[in-house]
XYZ file of C-alpha atoms in Angstrom:
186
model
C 2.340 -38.323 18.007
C 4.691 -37.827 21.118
C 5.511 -34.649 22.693
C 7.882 -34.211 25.563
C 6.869 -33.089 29.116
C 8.096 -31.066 31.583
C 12.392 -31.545 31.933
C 12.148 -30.803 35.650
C 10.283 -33.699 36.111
C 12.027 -37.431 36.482
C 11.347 -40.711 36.262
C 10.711 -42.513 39.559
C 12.572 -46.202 38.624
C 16.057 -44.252 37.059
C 15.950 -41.278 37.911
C 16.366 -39.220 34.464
C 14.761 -36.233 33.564
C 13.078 -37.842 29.726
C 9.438 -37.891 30.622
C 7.147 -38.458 27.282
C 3.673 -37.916 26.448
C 2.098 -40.194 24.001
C -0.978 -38.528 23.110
C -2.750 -41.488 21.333
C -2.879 -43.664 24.324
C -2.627 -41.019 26.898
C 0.435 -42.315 28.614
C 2.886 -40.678 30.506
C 6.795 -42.497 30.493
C 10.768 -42.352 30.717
C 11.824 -42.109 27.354
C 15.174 -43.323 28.705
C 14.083 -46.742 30.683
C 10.337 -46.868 29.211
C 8.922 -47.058 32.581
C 5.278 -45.696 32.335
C 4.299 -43.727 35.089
C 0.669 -42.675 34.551
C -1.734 -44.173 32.258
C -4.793 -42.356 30.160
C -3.768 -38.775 30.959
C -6.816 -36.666 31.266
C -6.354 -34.093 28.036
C -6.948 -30.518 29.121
C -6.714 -29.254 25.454
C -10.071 -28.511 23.138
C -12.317 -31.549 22.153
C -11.082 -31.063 17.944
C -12.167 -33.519 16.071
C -10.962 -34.181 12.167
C -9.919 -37.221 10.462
C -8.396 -35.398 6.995
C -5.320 -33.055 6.654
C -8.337 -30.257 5.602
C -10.203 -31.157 8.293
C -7.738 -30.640 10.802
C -7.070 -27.677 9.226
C -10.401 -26.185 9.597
C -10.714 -27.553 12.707
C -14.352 -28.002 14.215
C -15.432 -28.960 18.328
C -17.173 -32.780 18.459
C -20.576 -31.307 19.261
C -22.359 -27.753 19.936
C -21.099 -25.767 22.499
C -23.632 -25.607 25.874
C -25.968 -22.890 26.167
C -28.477 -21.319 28.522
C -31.131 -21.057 25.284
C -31.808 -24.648 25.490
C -33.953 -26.882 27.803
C -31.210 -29.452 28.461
C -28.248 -26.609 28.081
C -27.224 -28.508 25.018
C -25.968 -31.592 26.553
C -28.645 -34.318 25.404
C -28.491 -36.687 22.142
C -30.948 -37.405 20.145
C -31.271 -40.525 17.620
C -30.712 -38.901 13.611
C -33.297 -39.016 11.373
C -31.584 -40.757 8.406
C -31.861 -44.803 8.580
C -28.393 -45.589 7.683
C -26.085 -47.721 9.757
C -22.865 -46.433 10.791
C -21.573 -47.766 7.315
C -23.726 -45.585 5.494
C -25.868 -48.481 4.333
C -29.471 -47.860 4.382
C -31.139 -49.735 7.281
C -33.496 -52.772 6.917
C -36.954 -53.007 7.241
C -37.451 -54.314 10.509
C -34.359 -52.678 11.928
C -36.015 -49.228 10.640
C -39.441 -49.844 12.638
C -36.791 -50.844 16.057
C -35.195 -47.446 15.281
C -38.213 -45.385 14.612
C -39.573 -47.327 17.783
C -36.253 -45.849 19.941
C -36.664 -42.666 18.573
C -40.226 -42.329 19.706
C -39.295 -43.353 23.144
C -36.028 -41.030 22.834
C -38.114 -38.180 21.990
C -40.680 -38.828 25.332
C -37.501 -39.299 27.427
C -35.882 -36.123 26.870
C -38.398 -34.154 28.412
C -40.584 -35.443 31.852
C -40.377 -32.881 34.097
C -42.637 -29.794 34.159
C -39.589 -27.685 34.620
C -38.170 -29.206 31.591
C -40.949 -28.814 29.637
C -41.467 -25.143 30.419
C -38.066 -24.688 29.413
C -38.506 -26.231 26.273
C -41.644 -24.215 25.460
C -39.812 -20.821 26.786
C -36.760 -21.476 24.723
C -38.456 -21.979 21.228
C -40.372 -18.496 21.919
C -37.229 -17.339 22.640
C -35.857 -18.506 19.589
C -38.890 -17.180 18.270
C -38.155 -13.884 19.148
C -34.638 -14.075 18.186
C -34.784 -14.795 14.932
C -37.849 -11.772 14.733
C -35.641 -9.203 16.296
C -32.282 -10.610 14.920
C -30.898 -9.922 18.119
C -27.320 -11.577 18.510
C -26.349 -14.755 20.645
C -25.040 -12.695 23.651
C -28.417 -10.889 24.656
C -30.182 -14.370 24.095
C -27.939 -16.009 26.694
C -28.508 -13.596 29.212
C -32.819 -13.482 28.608
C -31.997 -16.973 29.221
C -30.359 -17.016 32.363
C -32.820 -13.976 33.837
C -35.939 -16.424 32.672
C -33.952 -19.614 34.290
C -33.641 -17.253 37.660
C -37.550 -16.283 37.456
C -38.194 -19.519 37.188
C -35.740 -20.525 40.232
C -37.402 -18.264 42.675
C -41.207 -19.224 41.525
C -41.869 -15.919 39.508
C -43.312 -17.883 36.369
C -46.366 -19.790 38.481
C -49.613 -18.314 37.240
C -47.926 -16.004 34.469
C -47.964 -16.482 30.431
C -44.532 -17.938 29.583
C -44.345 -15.776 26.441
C -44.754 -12.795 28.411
C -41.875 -13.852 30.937
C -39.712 -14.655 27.713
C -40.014 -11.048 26.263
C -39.648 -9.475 29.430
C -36.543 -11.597 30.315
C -35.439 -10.572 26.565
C -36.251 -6.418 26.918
C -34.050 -7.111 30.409
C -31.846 -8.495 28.851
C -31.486 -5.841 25.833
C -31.743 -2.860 28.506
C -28.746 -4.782 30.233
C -26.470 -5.203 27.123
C -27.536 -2.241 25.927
C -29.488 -3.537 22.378
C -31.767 -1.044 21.504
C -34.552 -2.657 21.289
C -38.082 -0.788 22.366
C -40.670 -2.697 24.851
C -42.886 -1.938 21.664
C -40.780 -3.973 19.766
C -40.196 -7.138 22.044
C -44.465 -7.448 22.561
């Protein structure tokens, strides 16, 4: 697919004002000479991902959005569980026990530091809690962020980290106004 750019702007080598956008290579060019000016343009739209018609209808993001609630923020893979090759094939013996071998060593690697696993610990309570006072994405976020400060400034040393959770999460409540009682968070 080609789009045009800007009209204003005009082609170094001939001077015309016929600047094109191919967005499947990402280059930038004179539609009149074919001179191409800038190569892989850095896309500033939405990461959408679809390969149908229905698909790009509906319309989903290539991978979960980041968030405070999670040790890494969201941003780490993981290897899948199924053992099929990118085919859809199922996976052969030995190249199962290589992949069950990566995944072991995938799992260890996501999470060295104490920090990180304190995080990870803090989180699932958090998610805990969540899903036991079905309290919405918003006021998670922010419990998040007010735990991720206590833990910045050395507050969490020498305290229970499920008692830092549901304090960061009645703070959080009292702050976006969810009534929830300390009663109920404890």
């Amino acid at each position: 697919m080609v789009k045009s750019v800007n009209p204003k702007d005009r082609c170094p080598r001939c001077g015309k004002g016929n600047l094109v956008t191919d967005t499947n290579t990402g280059e930038n060019f004179c539609g009149k000479c074919g001179f191409v000016i800038t190569e892989k343009v850095d896309e500033s739209g939405p990461e959408w991902r679809s390969f149908s018609k229905e698909e790009h209808e509906g319309r989903s993001r290539a991978g979960v959005p980041t968030s405070l609630a999670m040790h890494d923020m969201g941003l780490a893979t993981i290897i899948g569980p199924t053992n099929k090759d990118a085919t859809g094939k199922p996976l052969s013996s030995s190249m199962k026990s290589t992949i069950e071998r990566l995944r072991t060593w995938d799992s260890r690697s996501q999470v060295h530091e104490p920090v990180d696993r304190n995080f990870r610990q803090a989180f699932s309570e958090l998610d805990r809690l969540k899903d036991k006072l079905a309290v919405g994405d918003a006021v998670i976020e922010k419990a998040a962020y007010i735990y991720r400060k206590a833990l910045e400034k050395g507050l969490v040393r020498g305290r229970s980290i499920s008692a830092l959770i549901a304090s960061a999460l009645y703070a959080a409540c009292r702050d976006t106004e969810t009534p929830r009682t300390l009663k109920d968070v404890g």
